[in-house]
Tab-separated table of C-alpha atoms in Angstrom:
chain	number	residue	atom	x	y	z
A	300	MET	CA	-15.495	284.058	-37.829
A	301	VAL	CA	-17.976	281.417	-37.689
A	302	THR	CA	-17.577	279.067	-34.714
A	303	CYS	CA	-19.541	277.206	-32.792
A	304	ALA	CA	-20.281	278.560	-28.956
A	305	PHE	CA	-23.444	275.719	-28.730
A	306	ARG	CA	-21.334	274.132	-25.889
A	307	LEU	CA	-21.998	276.949	-23.446
A	308	ALA	CA	-25.310	278.615	-25.022
A	309	ASN	CA	-27.497	275.672	-24.221
A	310	VAL	CA	-25.727	273.382	-21.572
A	311	SER	CA	-29.098	271.899	-20.549
A	312	GLU	CA	-29.934	270.557	-24.126
A	313	LEU	CA	-26.393	269.275	-24.747
A	314	SER	CA	-26.543	266.904	-21.706
A	315	ARG	CA	-29.641	265.533	-22.616
A	316	ARG	CA	-29.115	265.238	-26.245
A	317	ARG	CA	-25.474	264.863	-27.417
A	318	ARG	CA	-23.297	264.787	-23.864
A	319	SER	CA	-20.776	262.230	-24.685
A	320	VAL	CA	-19.974	264.762	-28.135
A	321	PHE	CA	-18.373	267.337	-25.971
A	322	LEU	CA	-16.618	265.081	-22.911
A	323	PRO	CA	-15.138	261.845	-24.185
A	324	SER	CA	-13.778	259.980	-22.570
A	325	SER	CA	-10.140	260.038	-21.381
A	326	ASN	CA	-9.606	256.757	-23.529
A	327	SER	CA	-8.908	257.305	-27.074
A	328	ARG	CA	-11.289	255.694	-29.102
A	329	LYS	CA	-10.078	255.057	-32.420
A	330	ILE	CA	-12.236	255.715	-36.163
A	331	VAL	CA	-10.909	255.196	-39.128
A	332	GLY	CA	-12.433	257.622	-41.492
A	333	LYS	CA	-13.358	257.303	-45.725
A	334	SER	CA	-9.943	258.130	-46.438
A	335	GLY	CA	-7.957	255.924	-44.664
A	336	LEU	CA	-6.982	258.075	-42.143
A	337	SER	CA	-6.942	257.148	-38.375
A	338	GLN	CA	-8.907	259.843	-36.460
A	339	GLU	CA	-9.307	259.400	-32.268
A	340	MET	CA	-10.531	261.218	-30.002
A	341	TRP	CA	-8.314	263.413	-28.344
A	342	LEU	CA	-8.911	265.116	-24.330
A	343	PHE	CA	-7.877	268.521	-24.055
A	344	GLY	CA	-4.371	269.685	-25.366
A	345	ARG	CA	-3.399	266.085	-26.035
A	346	LYS	CA	-1.509	265.916	-29.696
A	347	GLY	CA	-3.437	263.504	-32.143
A	348	PRO	CA	-1.963	260.927	-35.397
A	349	SER	CA	-1.932	263.977	-36.966
A	350	GLY	CA	0.828	265.589	-34.155
A	351	PHE	CA	-1.516	268.450	-33.534
A	352	SER	CA	-4.589	269.292	-30.576
A	353	SER	CA	-6.914	271.773	-30.464
A	354	ALA	CA	-4.224	273.848	-28.281
A	355	SER	CA	-2.102	274.115	-31.523
A	356	THR	CA	-2.351	277.395	-33.580
A	357	ALA	CA	-3.154	278.222	-37.100
A	358	GLU	CA	0.616	279.566	-37.306
A	359	GLU	CA	2.115	275.941	-35.468
A	360	VAL	CA	0.268	273.889	-38.232
A	361	THR	CA	1.208	275.901	-41.275
A	362	ASN	CA	5.621	276.087	-39.890
A	363	GLY	CA	7.834	275.748	-43.012
A	364	ILE	CA	4.743	275.750	-46.350
A	365	ASP	CA	5.603	277.855	-48.699
A	366	ALA	CA	2.113	278.495	-50.292
A	367	SER	CA	3.015	280.926	-52.382
A	368	GLY	CA	1.401	281.219	-55.949
A	369	LEU	CA	-2.012	279.863	-54.258
A	370	THR	CA	-5.231	282.341	-54.593
A	371	ALA	CA	-7.375	282.115	-51.617
A	372	ILE	CA	-10.572	283.426	-51.244
A	373	VAL	CA	-11.882	283.776	-47.625
A	374	THR	CA	-15.286	284.521	-46.698
A	375	GLY	CA	-16.376	286.107	-43.576
A	376	ALA	CA	-12.516	287.427	-42.926
A	377	THR	CA	-12.949	290.818	-41.215
A	378	SER	CA	-13.454	289.190	-37.534
A	379	GLY	CA	-12.326	286.140	-35.173
A	380	ILE	CA	-11.113	282.643	-37.309
A	381	GLY	CA	-12.328	284.389	-40.504
A	382	SER	CA	-9.604	287.087	-40.271
A	383	GLU	CA	-6.811	285.192	-38.587
A	384	THR	CA	-7.370	282.564	-41.159
A	385	ALA	CA	-6.541	285.625	-44.381
A	386	ARG	CA	-3.324	286.618	-41.715
A	387	VAL	CA	-2.236	283.271	-41.793
A	388	LEU	CA	-3.004	282.180	-45.192
A	389	ALA	CA	-1.486	285.731	-46.625
A	390	LEU	CA	1.941	284.513	-43.763
A	391	ARG	CA	2.323	281.532	-45.929
A	392	GLY	CA	2.721	283.243	-49.551
A	393	VAL	CA	-1.175	282.954	-50.169
A	394	HIS	CA	-2.840	285.761	-52.116
A	395	VAL	CA	-6.300	286.291	-49.858
A	396	VAL	CA	-9.074	287.676	-51.084
A	397	MET	CA	-11.276	288.036	-48.098
A	398	GLY	CA	-15.370	288.589	-49.321
A	399	VAL	CA	-16.593	291.000	-46.334
A	400	ARG	CA	-20.021	292.489	-45.602
A	401	ASN	CA	-18.587	295.631	-44.287
A	402	MET	CA	-15.571	297.355	-46.837
A	403	VAL	CA	-14.130	299.916	-44.129
A	404	ALA	CA	-14.015	296.557	-41.606
A	405	GLY	CA	-12.150	294.666	-45.069
A	406	LYS	CA	-9.894	297.799	-45.684
A	407	GLU	CA	-9.129	298.092	-42.243
A	408	VAL	CA	-8.243	294.044	-41.488
A	409	LYS	CA	-6.134	294.308	-44.608
A	410	GLU	CA	-4.009	297.771	-43.628
A	411	THR	CA	-3.578	295.236	-40.418
A	412	ILE	CA	-2.995	292.713	-41.974
A	413	VAL	CA	0.288	294.167	-44.572
A	414	LYS	CA	1.621	296.358	-41.683
A	415	GLN	CA	2.606	293.172	-39.975
A	416	ILE	CA	3.565	291.322	-42.859
A	417	PRO	CA	5.057	294.183	-45.803
A	418	ALA	CA	4.657	291.280	-48.386
A	419	ALA	CA	1.751	289.933	-47.788
A	420	LYS	CA	-0.838	290.181	-51.038
A	421	VAL	CA	-4.637	290.685	-49.604
A	422	ASP	CA	-7.758	292.035	-51.297
A	423	ALA	CA	-11.116	292.704	-50.198
A	424	MET	CA	-14.368	292.534	-51.528
A	425	GLU	CA	-17.633	293.072	-50.961
A	426	LEU	CA	-19.787	290.176	-50.168
A	427	ASP	CA	-22.614	289.403	-48.332
A	428	LEU	CA	-23.552	285.864	-48.057
A	429	SER	CA	-27.158	286.185	-47.162
A	430	SER	CA	-27.766	287.778	-50.369
A	431	LEU	CA	-28.084	285.562	-53.582
A	432	ALA	CA	-27.761	288.348	-55.641
A	433	SER	CA	-24.291	290.023	-53.494
A	434	VAL	CA	-23.756	286.465	-53.916
A	435	ARG	CA	-23.843	286.120	-57.565
A	436	LYS	CA	-22.331	290.160	-57.978
A	437	PHE	CA	-18.834	288.660	-56.198
A	438	ALA	CA	-18.705	285.575	-58.283
A	439	SER	CA	-18.885	287.807	-61.466
A	440	GLU	CA	-16.439	290.142	-60.221
A	441	PHE	CA	-13.614	287.564	-59.486
A	442	THR	CA	-14.434	285.575	-62.233
A	443	SER	CA	-13.478	288.743	-64.253
A	444	SER	CA	-10.508	289.731	-62.708
A	445	GLY	CA	-9.178	286.613	-64.674
A	446	ARG	CA	-7.672	285.470	-60.904
A	447	PRO	CA	-7.194	281.793	-60.533
A	448	LEU	CA	-8.610	280.149	-57.157
A	449	ASN	CA	-7.232	277.381	-55.570
A	450	ILE	CA	-8.662	276.997	-52.250
A	451	LEU	CA	-12.707	278.550	-51.206
A	452	ILE	CA	-12.944	278.823	-47.784
A	453	ASN	CA	-16.243	278.969	-46.919
A	454	ASN	CA	-16.278	280.689	-42.774
A	455	ALA	CA	-18.898	282.951	-42.609
A	456	GLY	CA	-21.862	282.663	-40.925
A	457	VAL	CA	-24.553	283.919	-38.115
A	458	MET	CA	-25.755	282.457	-34.580
A	459	ALA	CA	-28.817	281.797	-33.344
A	460	PRO	CA	-30.048	285.223	-34.144
A	461	PRO	CA	-34.102	285.637	-33.622
A	462	PHE	CA	-36.147	284.231	-36.599
A	463	LYS	CA	-35.457	286.718	-39.571
A	464	LEU	CA	-35.927	286.022	-43.466
A	465	SER	CA	-33.099	287.264	-45.797
A	466	GLN	CA	-33.962	289.149	-49.011
A	467	ASP	CA	-34.783	286.413	-50.474
A	468	ASN	CA	-37.544	285.192	-48.416
A	469	ILE	CA	-34.976	282.423	-46.760
A	470	GLU	CA	-34.539	281.665	-43.446
A	471	LEU	CA	-31.682	283.771	-42.215
A	472	GLN	CA	-28.897	281.239	-40.430
A	473	PHE	CA	-29.885	278.626	-43.156
A	474	ALA	CA	-29.434	281.323	-45.930
A	475	THR	CA	-25.994	282.764	-44.762
A	476	ASN	CA	-23.952	279.648	-43.387
A	477	HIS	CA	-25.319	277.475	-45.959
A	478	LEU	CA	-27.250	278.808	-48.562
A	479	GLY	CA	-24.747	281.098	-49.910
A	480	HIS	CA	-21.893	279.094	-49.908
A	481	PHE	CA	-23.427	276.431	-51.895
A	482	LEU	CA	-24.008	279.005	-54.549
A	483	LEU	CA	-20.496	280.503	-54.163
A	484	ALA	CA	-19.170	277.340	-54.491
A	485	ASN	CA	-21.093	277.124	-57.589
A	486	LEU	CA	-20.265	279.570	-59.530
A	487	LEU	CA	-16.635	279.486	-58.557
A	488	LEU	CA	-16.566	275.799	-59.634
A	489	ASP	CA	-15.346	275.908	-63.164
A	490	THR	CA	-12.702	279.130	-61.928
A	491	MET	CA	-11.468	276.619	-59.877
A	492	LYS	CA	-11.700	273.587	-62.337
A	493	LYS	CA	-9.586	275.281	-65.016
A	494	THR	CA	-6.565	276.702	-61.887
A	495	ALA	CA	-6.030	273.010	-60.808
A	496	ARG	CA	-5.581	271.907	-64.640
A	497	GLU	CA	-3.629	274.489	-65.564
A	498	THR	CA	-1.424	274.392	-62.042
A	499	LYS	CA	-1.375	270.859	-61.350
A	500	ARG	CA	-1.988	271.866	-57.687
A	501	GLU	CA	-4.767	270.163	-55.918
A	502	GLY	CA	-7.376	272.467	-55.344
A	503	ARG	CA	-9.544	272.466	-51.959
A	504	ILE	CA	-12.710	274.004	-50.731
A	505	VAL	CA	-13.122	273.944	-46.877
A	506	ASN	CA	-16.746	274.528	-44.921
A	507	VAL	CA	-16.199	275.862	-41.831
A	508	SER	CA	-19.404	273.553	-39.892
A	509	SER	CA	-19.542	272.882	-36.300
A	510	GLU	CA	-20.071	270.532	-33.417
A	511	ALA	CA	-23.434	272.353	-33.175
A	512	HIS	CA	-24.250	269.704	-36.500
A	513	ARG	CA	-25.560	267.295	-34.101
A	514	ILE	CA	-28.112	269.260	-32.666
A	515	SER	CA	-30.114	269.811	-36.102
A	516	TYR	CA	-33.545	269.452	-35.566
A	517	GLU	CA	-34.755	265.819	-35.734
A	518	GLU	CA	-35.519	265.500	-39.220
A	519	GLY	CA	-31.781	266.660	-39.808
A	520	ILE	CA	-32.769	269.247	-42.680
A	521	ARG	CA	-36.884	270.535	-42.742
A	522	PHE	CA	-36.818	271.012	-45.886
A	523	ASP	CA	-41.019	271.453	-45.755
A	524	LYS	CA	-41.150	273.578	-42.834
A	525	LEU	CA	-37.782	275.912	-43.491
A	526	ASN	CA	-39.162	279.295	-43.059
A	527	ASP	CA	-41.640	277.845	-40.378
A	528	ARG	CA	-41.649	281.316	-37.665
A	529	GLU	CA	-44.264	279.296	-35.020
A	530	GLU	CA	-41.638	276.391	-34.793
A	531	TYR	CA	-38.495	278.014	-35.559
A	532	LYS	CA	-35.926	277.153	-32.667
A	533	ARG	CA	-32.666	279.183	-33.058
A	534	TRP	CA	-30.229	276.924	-31.627
A	535	GLY	CA	-32.121	273.955	-33.808
A	536	ALA	CA	-31.630	276.250	-37.024
A	537	TYR	CA	-27.891	277.049	-36.165
A	538	GLY	CA	-27.462	273.211	-35.740
A	539	GLN	CA	-29.780	272.979	-39.265
A	540	SER	CA	-27.595	275.515	-41.223
A	541	LYS	CA	-23.851	273.724	-39.390
A	542	LEU	CA	-25.327	270.510	-40.857
A	543	ALA	CA	-25.885	271.525	-44.307
A	544	ASN	CA	-22.283	272.359	-44.117
A	545	VAL	CA	-21.350	269.000	-43.852
A	546	LEU	CA	-23.755	267.218	-45.936
A	547	HIS	CA	-22.939	269.906	-48.632
A	548	ALA	CA	-19.174	269.346	-48.535
A	549	ASN	CA	-19.779	265.122	-48.189
A	550	GLU	CA	-22.034	265.457	-51.343
A	551	LEU	CA	-19.562	268.049	-53.521
A	552	ALA	CA	-16.700	265.573	-52.724
A	553	ARG	CA	-18.668	262.849	-54.384
A	554	ARG	CA	-19.408	264.807	-57.184
A	555	LEU	CA	-15.935	266.000	-57.833
A	556	LYS	CA	-14.532	262.429	-57.601
A	557	ASP	CA	-16.980	261.183	-60.021
A	558	GLU	CA	-15.465	264.201	-62.343
A	559	GLY	CA	-12.274	263.293	-62.290
A	560	ALA	CA	-11.272	266.757	-60.915
A	561	ASN	CA	-8.813	267.542	-58.977
A	562	ILE	CA	-10.472	269.367	-56.029
A	563	THR	CA	-11.114	267.984	-52.766
A	564	ALA	CA	-13.794	269.463	-50.466
A	565	ASN	CA	-14.164	268.759	-46.540
A	566	SER	CA	-16.196	270.493	-43.794
A	567	LEU	CA	-14.542	271.010	-39.865
A	568	HIS	CA	-15.797	272.238	-36.351
A	569	PRO	CA	-12.689	275.270	-34.949
A	570	GLY	CA	-13.358	274.792	-31.933
A	571	VAL	CA	-15.612	276.824	-29.420
A	572	ILE	CA	-14.338	280.814	-28.958
A	573	THR	CA	-15.932	283.871	-27.737
A	574	THR	CA	-16.540	286.050	-31.360
A	575	ASN	CA	-18.586	288.093	-32.183
A	576	LEU	CA	-21.361	285.602	-33.022
A	577	PHE	CA	-22.425	285.645	-29.243
A	578	ARG	CA	-24.192	289.580	-30.097
A	579	HIS	CA	-27.412	287.460	-30.223
A	580	LEU	CA	-27.156	286.176	-26.685
A	581	GLY	CA	-27.740	289.403	-24.906
A	582	VAL	CA	-26.473	288.975	-21.236
A	583	PHE	CA	-25.110	286.082	-21.696
A	584	GLU	CA	-22.551	287.276	-23.938
A	585	GLY	CA	-20.328	288.919	-21.347
A	586	MET	CA	-20.568	285.532	-19.358
A	587	VAL	CA	-19.053	283.737	-22.064
A	588	SER	CA	-16.775	286.525	-23.267
A	589	THR	CA	-15.339	286.877	-19.424
A	590	LEU	CA	-15.201	282.457	-19.014
A	591	GLY	CA	-13.913	282.090	-22.210
A	592	ARG	CA	-10.903	283.642	-21.289
A	593	LEU	CA	-9.939	280.781	-19.209
A	594	VAL	CA	-11.457	278.104	-21.052
A	595	LEU	CA	-12.139	278.350	-24.362
A	596	LYS	CA	-9.993	278.630	-27.677
A	597	ASN	CA	-8.636	281.614	-28.442
A	598	VAL	CA	-8.646	283.151	-32.273
A	599	GLN	CA	-5.247	281.857	-32.873
A	600	GLN	CA	-6.246	277.849	-31.897
A	601	GLY	CA	-9.944	278.843	-33.784
A	602	ALA	CA	-7.962	279.586	-37.272
A	603	SER	CA	-5.855	276.038	-36.888
A	604	THR	CA	-8.501	273.598	-38.170
A	605	THR	CA	-9.232	276.143	-41.312
A	606	CYS	CA	-5.740	276.447	-42.131
A	607	TYR	CA	-4.625	272.714	-41.172
A	608	VAL	CA	-7.507	271.600	-44.140
A	609	ALA	CA	-6.654	274.347	-46.586
A	610	LEU	CA	-2.613	273.824	-46.411
A	611	ARG	CA	-1.334	270.552	-45.164
A	612	PRO	CA	0.472	268.565	-48.081
A	613	GLU	CA	-0.787	265.334	-46.252
A	614	LEU	CA	-4.230	265.622	-46.899
A	615	LYS	CA	-3.145	265.682	-50.539
A	616	GLY	CA	-6.446	263.930	-52.094
A	617	VAL	CA	-8.476	264.002	-48.540
A	618	SER	CA	-11.434	264.479	-49.800
A	619	GLY	CA	-15.615	264.333	-48.017
A	620	GLU	CA	-14.348	264.034	-44.528
A	621	TYR	CA	-14.421	266.051	-40.899
A	622	PHE	CA	-11.853	267.593	-38.792
A	623	SER	CA	-12.034	268.689	-35.397
A	624	ASP	CA	-8.889	269.844	-33.727
A	625	ASN	CA	-6.432	269.261	-36.974
A	626	ASN	CA	-7.343	265.840	-36.224
A	627	LEU	CA	-9.769	263.924	-38.682
A	628	ALA	CA	-12.919	263.386	-36.662
A	629	LYS	CA	-16.142	261.785	-36.546
A	630	ALA	CA	-18.854	263.444	-38.145
A	631	SER	CA	-22.676	262.847	-37.040
A	632	ALA	CA	-24.963	259.818	-38.045
A	633	LYS	CA	-27.241	262.401	-40.333
A	634	ALA	CA	-24.121	264.277	-41.887
A	635	ALA	CA	-23.376	261.100	-42.875
A	636	ASP	CA	-26.641	260.143	-44.692
A	637	THR	CA	-25.745	260.419	-48.581
A	638	ASP	CA	-29.403	260.733	-49.108
A	639	LEU	CA	-29.760	263.221	-47.313
A	640	ALA	CA	-27.001	265.228	-48.612
A	641	LYS	CA	-28.263	264.852	-52.852
A	642	LYS	CA	-31.444	265.535	-51.852
A	643	LEU	CA	-30.395	269.420	-49.798
A	644	TRP	CA	-28.459	269.904	-52.873
A	645	GLN	CA	-31.327	269.513	-55.406
A	646	PHE	CA	-33.150	271.450	-53.011
A	647	SER	CA	-30.942	273.702	-51.812
A	648	LEU	CA	-30.376	274.425	-56.561
A	649	ASP	CA	-34.073	274.757	-56.167
A	650	LEU	CA	-33.882	277.595	-54.064
A	651	ILE	CA	-30.925	279.574	-55.875
A	652	LYS	CA	-32.942	279.354	-59.173
A	653	LYS	CA	-36.088	280.932	-57.700
């Protein structure tokens, strides 16, 4: 469900602050990531070093992959790229557990997938990422089921709503997009480590972020003003939550490496897709929906980078990286700030302990 609409929704600020992020030159600029993979800025549908591009679909990037025997949790799987991610993983043999807020919608998605793929293994479990109690209940029930867990895809989210606090009195976008997933990953880590040890197969944690992580508040994360209604800016808060997704994946990758755990953690930008995340934008929603058919990614393309990072065998051992359009990409300087990542980790731990 999570995607980035920022490019269209805030064009003037985009031009002022991060124009080069969204309008790369026709000449590719090569970068080498932490894992040694080469990356280039690719214009439109031109293929990158991986052999895929922004136009590649989730089915295309997973073609030929047999993921039988793997179990994955996908949050926010009732619509948009979340449901497409669940469908394609199931198509490749993964047992998919959809973490969904609306169980009626979850059941409908499950029935649709099974109708298309009779052999699909799909389950739906209730999960509201904006509620820490709901996250704890989901994790407890999943752990009690005895299921293994190979892949955790943190996909659910909200985008640019008016100011609101969660049930736990935390700004809604930060609570849903970051903190709920932070707690979920922490609670499921032991299960993932056990699965990786017993199966000798690498576990993968995938945070669906956004290029909007580049337009967070000036200080990056507003630790002291998280719930400040007067200074709340819906796009700044959205960018803050997406920056937190990248920082979380990076710090988690560092900790897992230090532990010697056979689990990777990465983040990604799915592209700009018209989904129900636009529901808070009023009249702009209709304009985006109309224009989106012409210039934005479709859902099949939007889910591709998530599926690429979750399943591609050549990414074995690649951790703490940021991906876009099915290729390695370069996140912002703030996203690469290890001190900020450590501070966010401790801040998040303190919040979930309250």
